């Protein structure tokens, strides 16, 4: 049996033994014969001056190395310090403010990590159940390292690995602080295949560093771009790699060594031993009773740090029904306080039992104080993504009937919700973490697991159905108020994405047909927002998460068709427009079978069908399709509606492709005037039309006008969409074409190279757009060599 507080293999090395051997050797050398003492003294003086000279030389050498390194870093930063599009990142500061005044019982674990980081390039993986204190240990490690007089690390970065979104935001910030270029940041942000290589190339050149990947409970997201739920980060090709340049610590609930690979050193975090657990309770609630009572309660809680924290906070609450360790322990052991929770194969001394019951006592106390909504709110939030910011205002939009309580609702529902959230925050059942300028709440993974376990228990069946519906309603209502084509709404889509994935996983199996239809529709809309913003990988992931539920909804369900439509669009985006066209043709037929009620969705699918036909080169057919859709959209939505304008845009492109210049130019002129009036000059739809106009001017041989138009819109594209967005790259390719046509071959080659590098990274070498870029670049190079 492993003693509480022990560390799993590898065992602690006996470093004191090496020091003892050195001291023994020094003592042996000190026992020299007295007859040679004068000679030894002379030698000692000579050695002294030699040592002084050596130290001075080493110091000068070290100073030189530091100066060269700083000079290189400065040059690197100056090279990249040029006007360029911003790439959003997240905070990588260590959350030391969450630490208690004193971290108890973790000295051996922290010493093990520090010693390991000095000797091995392998990364440390701290494992254990939620609430065991893994993040606390990692935070304390960072604090200790940061406060050392002689710091070993030039950089200490804290990255939340809760989900792909928070991980990416943290990685982008590290890239920036490590002196990376905008291209490096965009590669990481967009999930390009070479992102990890760029990231590690920067780390190897920026001095000693320490990185914490916190809450990596889904290890697959550390496997790098293109991962699936079954990917493993242990192959050293993703975000985790062994390194002598710095140290990595991962906190996770996954303790499977095969997941983390041969470069990982796993360390199971145990519960606190009895002495440390007792001291934690005494520190949190010093007036709750003598140490002996605290020890009894600490033992009953199994030394589980999160449970100790919740109980300690409860006992200091002014209106708490139980104010002493002894009273709380008696209530805790009373049968009437047990939630009757089925925890599967957990044994009676499993800490999960204790934690679940402890949180129920806290919820009982909040209910007794009149905060009846605290429990149902916590159950709803438990269905969301743990450790990810959830906008608190979404709870205010809930239907009051989805929040069951034992009392009549109060007059002011918003205040009732606010007070319940405040009670949950006060007792540590939730934490706050503003994100995107919004007040958000965060639920710990262990508490989320407990909440879902309660919902799945027998006695919570009726209330569980309401909680599942309420959780889905939060996401559905939030997405319904967003515009997929509005850049201002894209950050909110990103904030909702992890919670959308969570509800598709945990809530969807329990929803009725109508609610599941709405949730899948929200998934399709979110995927479409990523399509507009250039996040093809994110759009694909969301679609793939929701598609399995179409089997439950049926082939003719509107949400089934919307998800199929997104999958077909993504297929085309990846280069297979022929396959995309076949899919759209079938989806259009099924939408038309649904009748006039779904006319708008049918028109959207016909619009995408026309795009696929155009990409296949059948411009005359695409023109006819676009004319029909544009006319019907104008009748239903209005001629200046963004969806109508989008179809008119593709109609103008079809006309230009057929060299119907007069009609195309007239349509572009009226289209741009309408888009500028209704959407603004820098809206992505307006930019797309300006780009199409530039392409049309180039096709007419009006190269100077085309070049000027391309250059005018590039700045806005860089700022709004980033350099790797597909339309930005198309814009750059068009600019290169105009330069080539004007025989400015060297300038054209530079732009073609930029486009080829980005498309290779974003789309892959075999994508048709990448192959076309390679062909155009080779043509220009041949012309340069022959000129």
XYZ file of C-alpha atoms in Angstrom:
787
model
C 0.000 0.000 0.000
C 1.302 3.437 -0.948
C 1.646 5.724 2.025
C -0.311 8.998 1.814
C 1.896 11.661 0.334
C 4.151 9.211 -1.515
C 5.180 9.638 -5.157
C 4.879 6.984 -7.793
C 7.996 5.829 -9.623
C 10.614 6.964 -10.319
C 11.736 7.068 -6.713
C 13.478 10.082 -5.246
C 17.243 9.930 -5.896
C 19.533 10.083 -2.855
C 21.333 13.292 -3.762
C 22.559 13.705 -0.167
C 24.747 10.610 -0.714
C 26.705 12.322 -3.472
C 27.315 15.314 -1.207
C 28.496 13.014 1.563
C 30.987 11.300 -0.759
C 32.365 14.652 -1.808
C 32.789 15.675 1.816
C 34.520 12.377 2.618
C 36.873 12.857 -0.302
C 37.610 16.432 0.813
C 38.398 15.205 4.310
C 40.795 12.592 2.883
C 42.589 15.238 0.867
C 42.785 17.462 3.997
C 44.682 14.796 5.998
C 48.063 15.268 4.154
C 51.385 14.694 5.913
C 52.703 17.682 7.910
C 56.123 17.382 6.220
C 54.747 18.686 2.939
C 52.569 21.401 4.473
C 54.857 24.284 3.379
C 54.966 22.989 -0.170
C 51.218 22.602 -0.086
C 50.888 26.214 1.058
C 52.973 27.468 -1.898
C 50.942 25.333 -4.267
C 47.757 26.637 -2.683
C 48.760 30.266 -3.403
C 49.622 29.371 -6.968
C 46.319 27.571 -7.366
C 44.510 30.524 -5.811
C 45.746 32.934 -8.506
C 44.989 30.330 -11.170
C 41.450 29.982 -9.869
C 40.985 33.755 -9.744
C 42.099 34.085 -13.342
C 39.876 31.211 -14.442
C 36.831 32.656 -12.704
C 37.443 36.015 -14.338
C 37.748 34.376 -17.733
C 34.629 32.324 -17.257
C 32.747 35.419 -16.114
C 33.817 37.332 -19.199
C 32.848 34.417 -21.415
C 29.445 34.151 -19.757
C 28.871 37.884 -20.153
C 29.783 37.595 -23.812
C 27.363 34.725 -24.356
C 24.550 36.649 -22.675
C 25.312 39.726 -24.775
C 25.288 37.719 -28.015
C 22.008 36.039 -27.041
C 20.368 39.360 -26.182
C 21.659 40.867 -29.424
C 20.198 37.996 -31.459
C 16.869 38.218 -29.687
C 16.786 41.979 -30.221
C 17.541 41.552 -33.911
C 14.861 38.870 -34.166
C 12.289 41.137 -32.530
C 13.256 44.123 -34.701
C 12.947 41.942 -37.782
C 9.407 40.990 -36.830
C 8.362 44.349 -35.400
C 6.585 45.565 -38.518
C 2.969 46.487 -39.214
C 1.048 43.267 -39.394
C -2.281 41.753 -38.433
C -2.826 41.078 -34.775
C -3.398 37.518 -33.607
C -5.468 37.043 -30.472
C -3.788 35.310 -27.555
C -4.688 34.504 -23.979
C -3.130 35.129 -20.613
C -0.172 32.920 -19.703
C 0.414 34.454 -16.283
C 0.651 32.067 -13.363
C -2.534 32.283 -11.217
C -0.649 32.611 -7.938
C -3.549 34.568 -6.449
C -5.477 31.306 -6.157
C -2.923 29.819 -3.797
C -3.736 29.530 -0.098
C -1.478 31.437 2.319
C 0.547 28.246 2.698
C 0.632 25.132 0.502
C 0.798 22.182 2.862
C 1.853 18.595 2.350
C 3.279 19.040 -1.159
C 6.958 19.629 -0.387
C 8.120 16.230 -1.641
C 6.218 16.466 -4.914
C 7.596 19.924 -5.652
C 11.131 18.858 -4.736
C 10.802 15.866 -7.040
C 9.719 18.056 -9.966
C 12.543 20.558 -9.382
C 15.167 17.839 -9.165
C 13.806 16.095 -12.232
C 13.906 19.308 -14.288
C 17.640 19.655 -13.546
C 18.516 16.182 -14.750
C 16.112 15.005 -17.443
C 14.711 16.484 -20.666
C 11.487 14.534 -20.115
C 8.297 16.351 -19.203
C 6.514 15.745 -15.903
C 2.856 14.643 -15.961
C 0.995 15.224 -12.704
C -1.984 12.874 -12.602
C -4.882 12.320 -10.255
C -8.630 12.859 -9.949
C -10.155 16.309 -10.203
C -9.732 18.342 -7.049
C -6.662 16.436 -5.832
C -4.518 19.564 -6.035
C -2.526 19.111 -9.246
C -2.971 22.729 -10.312
C -2.101 23.942 -6.822
C 1.169 22.013 -6.930
C 2.011 23.425 -10.351
C 1.188 26.963 -9.216
C 3.302 26.607 -6.076
C 6.169 25.270 -8.191
C 6.000 28.404 -10.359
C 5.876 30.632 -7.296
C 8.918 28.945 -5.746
C 10.915 29.209 -8.971
C 9.928 32.839 -9.527
C 10.931 33.901 -6.004
C 14.333 32.234 -6.012
C 17.160 34.765 -5.826
C 19.025 33.010 -8.620
C 16.249 32.166 -11.071
C 16.713 29.101 -13.242
C 14.048 30.132 -15.710
C 13.926 33.269 -17.816
C 10.280 32.603 -18.695
C 7.471 30.905 -16.786
C 4.297 30.350 -18.813
C 0.945 28.976 -17.668
C -1.272 27.584 -20.452
C -4.766 26.269 -19.877
C -5.127 22.991 -21.786
C -8.790 22.578 -20.894
C -9.805 22.653 -24.533
C -8.361 23.470 -27.929
C -9.478 27.103 -27.761
C -7.792 27.987 -24.460
C -4.708 25.971 -25.426
C -4.367 27.811 -28.738
C -4.775 31.232 -27.115
C -2.028 30.424 -24.615
C 0.303 29.018 -27.262
C -0.115 32.155 -29.374
C 0.902 34.357 -26.450
C 3.982 32.214 -25.785
C 4.938 32.514 -29.457
C 4.688 36.300 -29.194
C 6.710 36.503 -25.983
C 9.325 34.154 -27.412
C 9.933 36.585 -30.274
C 7.939 34.751 -32.908
C 6.701 36.363 -36.098
C 3.100 37.005 -37.106
C 3.380 34.000 -39.413
C 4.401 31.861 -36.421
C 1.455 33.115 -34.366
C -1.007 32.598 -37.206
C 0.318 29.104 -37.880
C -0.334 28.152 -34.256
C -3.654 30.015 -34.100
C -5.031 28.413 -37.265
C -3.974 24.894 -36.330
C -1.564 24.511 -39.235
C 0.458 21.330 -39.533
C 3.774 23.111 -38.994
C 2.558 24.984 -35.902
C 4.274 22.714 -33.348
C 7.570 22.828 -35.266
C 7.498 26.612 -35.333
C 6.591 26.716 -31.645
C 9.436 24.430 -30.617
C 11.897 26.207 -32.860
C 11.198 29.395 -30.922
C 11.441 27.681 -27.524
C 14.846 26.246 -28.311
C 16.233 29.761 -28.852
C 14.692 31.885 -26.100
C 16.598 30.848 -22.967
C 15.519 28.657 -20.082
C 11.769 28.363 -19.580
C 9.096 26.536 -17.615
C 5.686 25.758 -19.158
C 2.653 24.463 -17.306
C -0.081 22.810 -19.408
C -2.933 22.855 -16.897
C -6.064 20.684 -16.901
C -5.095 18.583 -19.925
C -7.908 16.154 -19.221
C -8.348 15.593 -22.951
C -4.746 14.683 -23.848
C -5.532 14.548 -27.563
C -5.484 18.347 -27.892
C -1.776 18.321 -26.978
C -1.096 15.991 -29.899
C -0.983 18.941 -32.284
C -3.081 19.955 -35.321
C -5.278 17.378 -36.997
C -5.806 15.400 -33.817
C -8.840 13.289 -33.033
C -10.259 12.176 -29.709
C -8.020 9.103 -30.008
C -4.782 10.977 -30.729
C -1.991 10.717 -28.204
C 0.507 13.449 -27.379
C 3.327 11.058 -26.541
C 4.825 10.762 -30.029
C 6.774 14.039 -29.607
C 5.418 15.607 -32.804
C 2.846 17.878 -31.162
C 2.967 20.396 -28.339
C 4.764 18.033 -25.920
C 8.404 17.235 -26.624
C 11.444 16.483 -24.484
C 13.834 19.423 -24.220
C 17.003 20.456 -22.480
C 16.159 24.115 -23.058
C 13.366 24.140 -20.494
C 10.884 22.128 -18.464
C 7.253 21.149 -18.979
C 4.712 20.128 -16.363
C 1.296 18.769 -17.405
C -1.650 18.385 -15.038
C -4.256 15.817 -16.069
C -6.654 13.168 -14.852
C -5.353 10.684 -17.431
C -2.738 8.465 -15.749
C -2.310 6.020 -18.656
C 1.423 5.898 -19.401
C 0.798 4.860 -23.015
C -1.062 8.127 -23.546
C 1.930 10.276 -22.630
C 4.711 8.201 -24.222
C 8.296 7.352 -23.326
C 9.346 10.985 -22.873
C 6.961 11.474 -19.941
C 7.640 10.973 -16.265
C 4.334 10.333 -14.530
C 3.779 11.423 -10.958
C 0.531 10.416 -9.257
C -0.596 13.136 -6.860
C -1.872 11.497 -3.653
C -4.339 12.942 -1.146
C -2.838 14.948 1.675
C -1.577 12.995 4.631
C -3.522 13.357 7.867
C -1.230 15.967 9.411
C -1.337 18.267 6.381
C -5.084 17.790 5.870
C -5.750 18.628 9.509
C -3.652 21.758 9.256
C -5.542 22.822 6.131
C -8.843 22.684 8.041
C -7.368 24.506 11.028
C -6.019 27.258 8.793
C -9.319 27.701 6.969
C -11.540 27.489 10.070
C -9.364 28.256 13.124
C -12.394 28.680 15.434
C -14.238 25.508 14.434
C -12.789 23.261 17.124
C -9.652 21.583 18.502
C -7.057 19.785 16.361
C -8.388 16.394 17.367
C -11.817 17.171 15.900
C -10.212 18.638 12.793
C -8.194 15.442 12.380
C -11.335 13.286 12.579
C -13.064 15.352 9.916
C -9.943 15.460 7.730
C -9.702 11.685 7.917
C -13.364 11.306 7.004
C -12.823 13.549 3.961
C -9.959 11.343 2.830
C -7.436 14.199 2.687
C -9.015 15.342 -0.571
C -7.834 18.953 -0.993
C -10.896 20.318 -2.788
C -13.233 18.775 -0.220
C -11.147 20.229 2.600
C -11.321 23.650 0.985
C -15.111 23.523 0.519
C -15.703 22.351 4.090
C -13.313 24.925 5.534
C -15.077 27.747 3.685
C -18.460 26.445 4.769
C -17.486 26.393 8.443
C -16.499 30.068 8.353
C -19.775 31.112 6.757
C -21.617 33.399 9.247
C -24.997 31.714 8.751
C -23.738 28.150 8.495
C -25.963 25.646 10.284
C -22.928 23.628 11.370
C -20.129 25.782 12.738
C -17.725 23.230 14.248
C -15.727 20.276 12.975
C -17.635 17.937 15.310
C -21.096 19.164 14.200
C -20.188 18.992 10.541
C -18.806 15.463 10.912
C -21.978 14.326 12.677
C -24.153 15.819 9.938
C -21.901 14.390 7.287
C -22.242 10.887 8.679
C -26.002 11.194 9.118
C -27.961 9.182 6.596
C -30.390 12.022 5.892
C -27.542 14.120 4.423
C -26.481 11.514 1.882
C -27.627 12.248 -1.669
C -28.185 8.554 -2.357
C -25.748 8.814 -5.235
C -24.827 5.763 -7.271
C -21.095 6.050 -7.897
C -20.751 2.777 -9.747
C -17.787 0.720 -8.610
C -16.451 3.310 -6.152
C -15.706 1.882 -2.761
C -17.030 3.411 0.444
C -13.642 4.990 1.184
C -13.302 6.426 -2.311
C -12.716 10.193 -2.014
C -15.302 10.788 -4.728
C -18.023 9.697 -2.320
C -16.844 12.185 0.234
C -16.514 15.041 -2.203
C -19.961 14.524 -3.677
C -21.603 14.487 -0.268
C -19.603 17.490 0.905
C -20.828 19.581 -2.000
C -24.391 18.451 -1.330
C -24.123 19.711 2.252
C -23.026 23.085 0.897
C -25.933 23.150 -1.555
C -28.318 22.223 1.259
C -27.011 25.188 3.208
C -27.529 27.566 0.278
C -31.073 26.233 -0.146
C -31.744 26.731 3.562
C -30.689 30.351 3.178
C -33.266 30.846 0.455
C -30.991 30.404 -2.561
C -33.187 27.727 -4.095
C -31.781 28.198 -7.589
C -28.208 27.391 -6.544
C -28.604 23.638 -6.957
C -30.344 23.615 -10.369
C -27.915 26.266 -11.655
C -24.930 24.175 -10.587
C -26.471 21.124 -12.264
C -26.884 23.103 -15.515
C -23.347 24.485 -15.425
C -22.099 20.952 -14.725
C -23.252 20.071 -18.254
C -20.946 22.715 -19.740
C -17.231 22.387 -20.449
C -15.354 22.281 -17.135
C -12.618 24.836 -16.454
C -13.744 26.911 -19.454
C -15.287 30.384 -18.991
C -19.064 30.303 -19.368
C -20.837 33.672 -19.855
C -22.987 34.170 -16.783
C -25.578 36.299 -18.593
C -26.693 33.277 -20.618
C -28.322 31.891 -17.480
C -30.603 34.924 -17.299
C -32.172 33.998 -20.635
C -33.413 30.669 -19.292
C -37.087 29.857 -19.125
C -38.033 29.989 -15.425
C -39.915 26.710 -15.794
C -36.614 24.910 -16.502
C -35.311 25.742 -13.010
C -37.347 23.683 -10.520
C -37.399 24.773 -6.892
C -39.515 23.964 -3.865
C -40.799 27.526 -3.516
C -42.663 29.995 -5.680
C -40.449 32.107 -7.962
C -39.497 35.574 -6.815
C -40.582 38.635 -8.726
C -37.122 39.540 -10.022
C -35.706 36.473 -11.769
C -32.405 38.150 -12.685
C -31.704 39.022 -9.050
C -32.632 35.494 -7.990
C -30.080 34.068 -10.452
C -27.449 36.608 -9.419
C -27.837 35.776 -5.727
C -27.650 32.033 -6.395
C -24.449 32.458 -8.423
C -22.980 34.622 -5.668
C -23.680 31.862 -3.135
C -22.024 29.245 -5.358
C -19.000 31.494 -5.819
C -18.757 32.208 -2.116
C -18.680 28.556 -1.141
C -16.109 27.759 -3.829
C -18.429 25.650 -5.949
C -17.795 28.019 -8.862
C -15.057 30.490 -9.628
C -15.146 33.637 -11.718
C -12.977 34.285 -14.773
C -13.865 37.224 -17.047
C -13.397 36.400 -20.739
C -14.051 38.418 -23.860
C -15.065 41.391 -21.732
C -17.899 39.376 -20.168
C -18.343 38.148 -16.578
C -17.981 34.370 -16.729
C -18.128 31.505 -14.275
C -15.903 28.425 -14.283
C -16.716 25.046 -12.810
C -14.000 22.688 -11.643
C -13.900 19.351 -13.503
C -14.459 17.375 -10.304
C -17.514 19.417 -9.384
C -18.831 19.128 -12.932
C -18.400 15.358 -12.780
C -20.278 15.298 -9.487
C -23.114 17.398 -10.869
C -23.559 15.151 -13.886
C -23.395 12.077 -11.651
C -26.283 13.478 -9.612
C -28.277 14.132 -12.773
C -27.781 10.535 -13.841
C -28.872 9.145 -10.483
C -32.303 7.544 -10.080
C -33.872 10.093 -7.766
C -32.922 13.061 -9.991
C -34.580 11.754 -13.171
C -37.382 14.333 -13.498
C -35.171 17.264 -12.538
C -32.398 15.939 -14.741
C -34.557 16.257 -17.842
C -35.149 19.906 -17.014
C -31.430 20.512 -16.388
C -30.459 18.937 -19.698
C -33.037 21.022 -21.550
C -31.867 24.176 -19.761
C -28.212 23.522 -20.628
C -29.071 23.034 -24.295
C -31.285 26.118 -24.189
C -28.369 28.269 -22.997
C -26.335 27.364 -26.084
C -29.249 27.485 -28.523
C -30.434 30.927 -27.368
C -26.913 32.358 -27.365
C -26.191 31.209 -30.928
C -29.596 32.450 -32.108
C -28.558 36.013 -31.180
C -25.302 35.870 -33.180
C -24.587 36.484 -36.855
C -22.251 33.948 -38.429
C -21.096 36.558 -40.975
C -20.306 39.306 -38.422
C -16.632 39.481 -37.310
C -17.774 41.173 -34.096
C -19.648 37.980 -33.130
C -16.802 35.554 -33.879
C -15.189 35.878 -30.396
C -18.501 34.880 -28.807
C -18.752 31.863 -31.102
C -15.250 30.885 -29.930
C -16.257 31.308 -26.281
C -19.295 29.075 -26.788
C -17.501 26.392 -28.797
C -16.170 24.254 -25.892
C -19.605 24.356 -24.252
C -21.260 23.370 -27.508
C -18.963 20.355 -27.702
C -19.751 19.514 -24.066
C -23.516 19.663 -24.538
C -23.299 17.551 -27.688
C -21.448 14.967 -25.607
C -23.247 15.053 -22.242
C -26.666 16.588 -22.869
C -27.677 15.484 -26.366
C -28.358 11.830 -25.371
C -31.052 13.022 -22.928
C -32.884 15.562 -25.122
C -36.227 15.137 -26.815
C -36.479 15.349 -30.595
C -37.287 19.072 -30.715
C -34.508 20.195 -28.356
C -31.949 17.973 -30.099
C -32.968 19.513 -33.427
C -32.330 23.012 -32.064
C -28.972 22.044 -30.574
C -27.787 20.533 -33.861
C -28.946 23.650 -35.695
C -26.802 25.733 -33.305
C -23.856 23.462 -34.139
C -24.401 24.026 -37.872
C -24.546 27.811 -37.377
C -21.363 27.780 -35.311
C -19.588 25.720 -37.960
C -20.709 28.250 -40.564
C -19.233 31.096 -38.497
C -15.855 29.329 -38.598
C -16.220 28.872 -42.353
C -16.640 32.645 -42.742
C -13.740 33.408 -40.391
C -11.411 30.934 -42.115
C -11.334 28.291 -39.363
C -11.833 25.241 -41.538
C -10.476 22.788 -38.959
C -12.735 24.153 -36.203
C -15.745 24.048 -38.518
C -14.989 20.439 -39.410
C -14.584 19.411 -35.765
C -17.934 20.892 -34.760
C -19.718 19.313 -37.711
C -18.203 15.916 -36.972
C -19.288 16.205 -33.319
C -22.898 16.838 -34.277
C -23.284 14.629 -37.354
C -23.737 11.378 -35.348
C -26.994 12.759 -33.910
C -28.494 13.002 -37.384
C -29.157 9.264 -37.178
C -31.508 10.021 -34.282
C -33.112 13.031 -35.978
C -33.763 11.331 -39.318
C -32.759 12.087 -42.912
C -35.457 14.713 -43.510
C -34.874 16.686 -40.302
C -33.901 20.319 -41.109
C -30.905 20.211 -38.745
C -29.713 16.992 -40.346
C -29.732 18.743 -43.709
C -27.977 21.837 -42.299
C -25.181 19.700 -40.893
C -24.870 17.790 -44.159
C -24.705 21.147 -45.933
C -21.788 22.218 -43.726
C -20.010 18.915 -44.314
C -20.432 19.333 -48.084
C -19.101 22.892 -47.939
C -16.064 21.738 -45.957
C -15.492 18.987 -48.522
C -15.314 21.634 -51.231
C -13.074 23.858 -49.146
C -10.626 20.983 -48.988
C -10.528 20.784 -52.782
C -13.175 18.196 -53.689
C -15.812 20.422 -55.282
C -17.105 17.589 -57.482
C -17.972 15.520 -54.426
C -19.353 18.639 -52.793
C -21.632 19.296 -55.767
C -23.146 15.806 -55.582
C -23.862 16.253 -51.871
C -25.467 19.665 -52.389
C -27.669 18.330 -55.168
C -29.181 15.709 -52.863
C -29.533 18.147 -49.941
C -31.308 20.717 -52.154
C -33.823 18.070 -53.220
C -34.508 17.106 -49.606
C -34.907 20.738 -48.527
C -37.435 21.346 -51.294
C -39.432 18.360 -50.042
C -39.828 20.146 -46.689
C -41.967 22.881 -48.284
C -42.272 26.643 -47.904
C -41.599 26.585 -44.149
C -37.920 25.920 -44.846
C -37.598 28.048 -47.967
C -34.770 30.181 -46.539
C -32.636 27.135 -45.696
C -33.401 25.692 -49.132
C -32.187 28.903 -50.813
C -28.977 28.864 -48.748
C -28.267 25.334 -49.913
C -29.032 26.218 -53.537
C -26.604 29.124 -53.168
C -23.845 26.744 -52.019
C -24.770 24.352 -54.819
C -24.238 27.165 -57.342
C -20.817 27.873 -55.794
C -19.820 24.233 -56.195
C -20.924 24.263 -59.839
C -18.876 27.421 -60.420
C -15.799 25.861 -58.838
C -16.222 22.957 -61.237
C -15.926 25.461 -64.119
C -19.522 25.362 -65.367
C -20.013 29.140 -65.234
C -23.066 29.350 -67.488
C -24.943 26.871 -65.272
C -23.731 28.683 -62.146
C -25.050 31.983 -63.567
C -28.518 30.537 -64.064
C -28.575 29.069 -60.560
C -27.412 32.351 -58.990
C -30.050 34.380 -60.879
C -32.820 32.172 -59.550
C -31.563 32.228 -55.943
C -30.923 35.996 -56.003
C -34.442 36.715 -57.247
C -36.087 34.516 -54.611
C -33.877 35.806 -51.810
C -34.646 39.405 -52.742
C -38.381 38.637 -52.621
C -38.172 36.961 -49.199
C -35.328 38.815 -47.417
C -34.925 42.037 -49.382
C -32.506 43.076 -52.083
C -29.971 44.492 -49.599
C -30.010 41.568 -47.169
C -26.543 40.078 -46.588
C -27.634 36.688 -47.975
C -29.094 38.269 -51.117
C -25.931 40.326 -51.588
C -23.829 37.165 -51.252
C -25.712 35.493 -54.118
C -25.480 38.626 -56.276
C -21.721 38.575 -55.617
C -21.419 35.058 -57.026
C -23.643 36.013 -59.959
C -21.254 38.860 -60.810
C -18.301 36.481 -60.596
C -20.050 34.035 -62.948
C -20.650 36.812 -65.459
C -17.032 37.959 -65.284
C -15.793 34.391 -65.738
C -17.768 34.249 -68.987
C -16.257 37.617 -70.047
C -19.629 39.347 -69.986
C -17.742 42.444 -68.923
C -20.409 45.119 -69.296
C -23.040 43.295 -67.258
C -20.472 42.110 -64.708
C -19.022 45.603 -64.156
C -22.478 47.108 -63.755
C -23.454 44.456 -61.205
C -20.190 44.894 -59.271
C -20.793 48.656 -59.145
C -24.343 48.387 -57.770
C -23.349 45.507 -55.470
C -20.470 47.432 -53.900
C -22.644 50.494 -53.401
C -25.255 48.397 -51.562
C -22.689 46.546 -49.439
C -20.896 49.730 -48.424
C -24.226 51.311 -47.494
C -25.634 48.401 -45.511
C -22.568 46.501 -44.261
C -19.690 48.948 -44.317
C -16.555 49.315 -46.399
C -14.537 46.792 -44.350
C -17.186 44.090 -43.938
C -15.879 40.772 -45.225
C -18.678 40.567 -47.806
C -17.716 44.012 -49.124
C -14.052 43.027 -49.188
C -14.945 39.875 -51.121
C -16.769 41.920 -53.758
C -13.892 44.390 -54.020
C -11.563 41.426 -54.502
C -13.823 39.945 -57.194
C -13.911 43.336 -58.938
C -10.099 43.463 -58.923
C -10.034 39.981 -60.453
C -12.479 41.108 -63.128
C -10.350 44.165 -63.929
C -7.312 41.908 -64.261
C -9.181 39.572 -66.595
C -9.982 42.603 -68.757
C -6.287 43.491 -68.915
C -6.695 46.604 -66.779
C -3.650 45.635 -64.719
C -2.881 48.993 -63.083
C -6.463 49.399 -61.802
C -6.526 45.798 -60.609
C -3.233 46.179 -58.723
C -4.429 49.357 -57.000
C -7.680 47.653 -55.938
C -5.851 44.608 -54.590
C -3.467 46.765 -52.554
C -6.327 48.866 -51.163
C -8.070 45.896 -49.610
C -5.050 43.905 -48.426
C -4.582 46.017 -45.297
C -8.162 45.432 -44.184
C -7.921 41.713 -44.928
C -4.751 41.384 -42.857
C -6.331 43.188 -39.916
C -9.731 41.494 -39.942
C -9.057 37.999 -41.288
C -5.320 37.444 -40.899
C -2.719 36.539 -43.477
C -3.708 32.850 -43.748
C -7.428 33.304 -44.435
C -8.308 31.684 -47.794
C -9.648 34.941 -49.259
C -6.564 36.858 -48.123
C -4.377 34.347 -49.921
C -6.552 34.619 -53.023
C -6.094 38.385 -52.802
C -2.293 38.000 -52.629
C -2.337 35.577 -55.542
C -4.324 38.070 -57.589
C -1.830 40.817 -56.760
C 1.041 38.565 -57.860
C -0.760 37.909 -61.119
C -1.080 41.647 -61.870
C 2.617 42.167 -61.129
C 3.561 39.298 -63.424
C 1.403 40.706 -66.212
C 3.268 43.990 -65.917
C 6.612 42.130 -66.218
C 7.549 42.977 -62.622
C 8.689 39.405 -62.213
C 10.785 39.695 -59.057
C 7.933 41.356 -57.176
C 5.532 38.744 -58.491
C 7.839 35.914 -57.371
C 7.926 37.312 -53.827
C 4.111 37.351 -53.592
C 3.736 33.908 -55.191
C 6.232 32.525 -52.645
C 4.203 33.992 -49.767
C 1.028 32.429 -51.096
C 2.652 29.039 -51.729
C 4.209 28.885 -48.260
C 0.914 29.770 -46.564
C -1.231 27.420 -48.657
C 1.203 24.559 -48.126
C 1.011 25.132 -44.402
C -2.744 25.683 -44.169
C -4.139 23.433 -46.918
C -1.360 20.894 -47.498
C 0.853 20.197 -50.491
C -1.753 18.224 -52.458
C -4.577 20.786 -52.292
C -5.508 22.122 -55.769
C -4.915 25.743 -54.699
C -1.445 24.835 -53.412
C -0.580 23.021 -56.636
C -1.755 26.000 -58.704
C 0.377 28.373 -56.615
C 3.409 26.135 -57.169
C 2.809 26.104 -60.933
C 2.530 29.902 -61.133
C 5.678 30.409 -59.078
C 7.652 27.999 -61.264
C 6.489 29.856 -64.376
C 7.727 33.167 -63.016
C 11.061 31.660 -62.006
C 11.518 30.238 -65.513
C 10.831 33.655 -67.009
C 13.345 35.243 -64.641
C 16.039 32.750 -65.616
C 15.416 33.245 -69.330
C 15.320 37.054 -69.175
